[in-house]
XYZ file of C-alpha atoms in Angstrom:
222
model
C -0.011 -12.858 -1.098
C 2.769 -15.180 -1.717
C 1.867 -19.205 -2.437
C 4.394 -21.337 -0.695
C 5.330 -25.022 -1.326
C 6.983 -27.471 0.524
C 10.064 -29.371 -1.769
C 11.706 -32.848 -1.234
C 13.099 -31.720 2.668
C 9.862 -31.180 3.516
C 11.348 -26.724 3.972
C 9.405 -23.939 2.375
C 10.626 -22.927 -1.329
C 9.685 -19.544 -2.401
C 11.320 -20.442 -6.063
C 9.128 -22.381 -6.907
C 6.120 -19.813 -5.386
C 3.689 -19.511 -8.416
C 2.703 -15.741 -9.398
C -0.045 -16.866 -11.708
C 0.461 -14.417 -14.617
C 0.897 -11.261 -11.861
C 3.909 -9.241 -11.383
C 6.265 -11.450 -8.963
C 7.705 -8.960 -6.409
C 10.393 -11.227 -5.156
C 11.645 -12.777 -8.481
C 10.571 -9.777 -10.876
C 10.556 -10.887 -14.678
C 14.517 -12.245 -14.536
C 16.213 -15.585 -12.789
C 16.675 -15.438 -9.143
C 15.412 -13.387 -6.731
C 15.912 -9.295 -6.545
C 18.357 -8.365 -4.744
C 16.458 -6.600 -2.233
C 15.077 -10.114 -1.382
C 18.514 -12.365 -1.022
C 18.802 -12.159 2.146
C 14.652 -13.092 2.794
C 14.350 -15.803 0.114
C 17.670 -17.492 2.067
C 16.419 -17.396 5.577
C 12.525 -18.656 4.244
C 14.266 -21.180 2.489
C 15.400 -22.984 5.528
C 12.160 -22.869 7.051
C 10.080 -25.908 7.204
C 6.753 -26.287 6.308
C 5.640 -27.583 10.103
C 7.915 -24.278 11.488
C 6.112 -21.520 8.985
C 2.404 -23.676 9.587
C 3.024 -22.829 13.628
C 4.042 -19.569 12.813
C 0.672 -18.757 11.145
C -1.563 -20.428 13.018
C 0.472 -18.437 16.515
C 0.148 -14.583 14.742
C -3.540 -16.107 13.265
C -4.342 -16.333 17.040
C -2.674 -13.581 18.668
C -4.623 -11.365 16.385
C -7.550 -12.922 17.153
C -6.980 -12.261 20.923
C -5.955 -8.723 20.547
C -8.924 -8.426 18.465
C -7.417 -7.729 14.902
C -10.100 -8.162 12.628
C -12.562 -6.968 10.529
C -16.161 -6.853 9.141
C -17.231 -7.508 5.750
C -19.553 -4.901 5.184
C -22.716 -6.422 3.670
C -22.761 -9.505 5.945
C -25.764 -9.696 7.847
C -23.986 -11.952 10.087
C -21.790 -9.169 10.858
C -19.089 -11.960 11.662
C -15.421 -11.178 12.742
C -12.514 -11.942 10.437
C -9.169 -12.641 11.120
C -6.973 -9.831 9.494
C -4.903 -11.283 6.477
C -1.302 -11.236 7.244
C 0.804 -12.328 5.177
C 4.192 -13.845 6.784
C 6.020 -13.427 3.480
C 6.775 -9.625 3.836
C 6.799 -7.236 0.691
C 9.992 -5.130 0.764
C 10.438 -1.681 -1.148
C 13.671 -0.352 -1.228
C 14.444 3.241 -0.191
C 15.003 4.234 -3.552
C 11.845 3.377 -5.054
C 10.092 4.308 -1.685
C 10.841 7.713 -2.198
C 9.261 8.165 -5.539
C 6.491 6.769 -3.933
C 6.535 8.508 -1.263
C 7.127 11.990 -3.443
C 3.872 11.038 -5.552
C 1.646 10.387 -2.415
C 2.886 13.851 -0.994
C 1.730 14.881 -4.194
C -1.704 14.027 -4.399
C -2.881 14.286 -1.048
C -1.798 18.032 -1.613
C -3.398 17.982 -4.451
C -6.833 16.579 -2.577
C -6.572 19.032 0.168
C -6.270 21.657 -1.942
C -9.295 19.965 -3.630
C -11.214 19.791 -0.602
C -10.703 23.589 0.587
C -11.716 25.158 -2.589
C -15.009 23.626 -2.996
C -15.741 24.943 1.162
C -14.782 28.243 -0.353
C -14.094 29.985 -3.640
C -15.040 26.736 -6.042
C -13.543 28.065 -8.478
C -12.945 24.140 -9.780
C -16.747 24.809 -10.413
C -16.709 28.362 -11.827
C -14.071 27.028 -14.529
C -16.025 24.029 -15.351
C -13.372 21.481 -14.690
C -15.699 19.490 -11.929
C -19.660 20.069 -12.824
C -21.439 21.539 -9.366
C -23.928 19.177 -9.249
C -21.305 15.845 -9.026
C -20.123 18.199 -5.616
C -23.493 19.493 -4.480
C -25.285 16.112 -4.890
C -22.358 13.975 -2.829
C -23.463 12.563 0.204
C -20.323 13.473 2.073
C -20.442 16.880 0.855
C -21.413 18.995 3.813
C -22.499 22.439 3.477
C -22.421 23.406 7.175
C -18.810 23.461 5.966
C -18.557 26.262 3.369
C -16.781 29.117 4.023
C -16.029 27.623 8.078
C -11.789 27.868 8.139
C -10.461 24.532 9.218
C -7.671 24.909 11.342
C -4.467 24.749 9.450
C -6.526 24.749 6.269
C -5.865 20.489 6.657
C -8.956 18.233 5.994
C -7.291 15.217 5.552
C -4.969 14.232 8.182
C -4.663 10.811 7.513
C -5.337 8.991 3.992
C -4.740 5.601 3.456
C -4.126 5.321 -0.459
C -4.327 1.841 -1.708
C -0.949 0.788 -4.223
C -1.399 -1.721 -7.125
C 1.401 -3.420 -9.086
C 0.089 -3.915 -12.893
C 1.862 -7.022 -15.048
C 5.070 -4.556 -15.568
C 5.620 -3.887 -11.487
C 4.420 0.036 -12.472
C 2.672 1.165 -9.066
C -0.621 2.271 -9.749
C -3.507 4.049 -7.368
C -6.297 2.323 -6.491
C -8.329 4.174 -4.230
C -7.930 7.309 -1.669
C -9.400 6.834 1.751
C -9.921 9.808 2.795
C -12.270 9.820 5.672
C -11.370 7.478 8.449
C -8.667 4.301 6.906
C -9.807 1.681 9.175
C -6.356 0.042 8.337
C -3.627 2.250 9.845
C -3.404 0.065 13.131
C -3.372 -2.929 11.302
C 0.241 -1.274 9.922
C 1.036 -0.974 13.590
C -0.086 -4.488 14.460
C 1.250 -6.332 11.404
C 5.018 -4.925 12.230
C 5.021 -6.030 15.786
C 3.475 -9.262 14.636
C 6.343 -9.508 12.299
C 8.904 -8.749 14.597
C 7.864 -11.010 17.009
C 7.406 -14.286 14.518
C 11.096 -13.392 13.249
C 13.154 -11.090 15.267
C 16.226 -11.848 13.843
C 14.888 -10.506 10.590
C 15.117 -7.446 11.245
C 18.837 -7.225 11.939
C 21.240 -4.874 9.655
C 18.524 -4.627 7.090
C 17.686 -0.522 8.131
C 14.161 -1.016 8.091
C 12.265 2.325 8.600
C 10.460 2.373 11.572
C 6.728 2.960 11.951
C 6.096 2.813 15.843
C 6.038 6.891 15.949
C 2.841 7.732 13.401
C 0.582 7.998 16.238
C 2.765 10.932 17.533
C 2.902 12.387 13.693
C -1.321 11.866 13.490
C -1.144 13.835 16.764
C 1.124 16.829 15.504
C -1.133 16.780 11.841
C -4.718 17.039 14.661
C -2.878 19.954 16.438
């Protein structure tokens, strides 16, 4: 998230945001913001630190009514958390979307592929690339599965791949989750939440759109 501080007219000033040693998306390693973020660091800029305070505290709550949040698994209190939002948005540019985009295509292929050889030939086993017992011995390996055909040989329809900057702004995988991500409606949520807390942002910027995955999950499921 992005640490804003309030300069001598009392309005936000994202140049003087502090990265702490991480990769800055917004300012990068030069003077000045990316271009990619003129037009944001301008209109944040002129916010003041009352305005973007109400702002939080109004998306904070509307979440909170709609029921946005989230358990930390492992507390026995089982108590409900406020989703972080963060009201600074993180823009990547079409360019470098698409390579990302091309390298997630990639390796949820790839884990597909995975997935559908060990239900049938496991031949990842029979050339010793992936020892059988790390596959046998998983607890989300189920055998009720080998050899059953899967329509569309798809068993993941959804994965929700977590992306990491390191010090250099390289992307970098985290995790796959491959199961059930808990977090695609929170993608849903957070761009409405945007939209409403600064309409005009969106204008002329060609911002993809993200309203129709429910109707892409539903063609992947049929």
């Amino acid at each position: 998230m992005t640490t804003v501080v309030k300069n001598d007219l009392n309005k936000l000033n994202l140049d003087a945001a502090v990265a702490n040693g991480f990769f800055d998306e917004m300012f990068g390693r030069e003077a000045g913001a990316l271009s990619h973020y003129q037009k944001l660091r301008c209109a944040f800029n002129q916010i003041t630190h009352d305005d973007f305070k109400t702002k939080r505290n109004s998306v904070d709550l509307a979440f909170l009514r709609q029921g946005v949040t989230f358990n930390v698994y492992g507390d026995s209190r089982g108590t409900e958390r406020i989703f972080p939002f963060d009201l600074v948005p993180r823009i990547i540019p079409a360019k470098e979307w698409e390579h990302i985009e091309r390298g997630l295509v990639q390796r949820i292929t790839a884990l597909n592929l995975f997935l559908h050889d060990i239900y049938h030939e496991q031949r990842i086993v029979k050339d010793g690339v992936v020892p059988a017992h790390y596959i046998l011995s998983g607890k989300h390996f189920r055998r009720e599965f080998v050899n059953f055909a899967v329509p569309k040989d798809i068993y993941i329809h959804v994965c929700g791949t977590d992306l990491i900057r390191d010090d250099k702004g390289q992307y970098m995988v985290l995790e796959d989750n491959g199961r059930c991500p808990s977090g695609v409606s929170y993608v849903l949520e957070n761009r409405r939440a945007m939209k409403r807390t600064f309409p005009g942002m969106f204008e002329n910027v060609g911002v993809r759109p993200v309203e129709h995955y429910p109707q892409e999950l539903l063609k992947s499921l049929q």
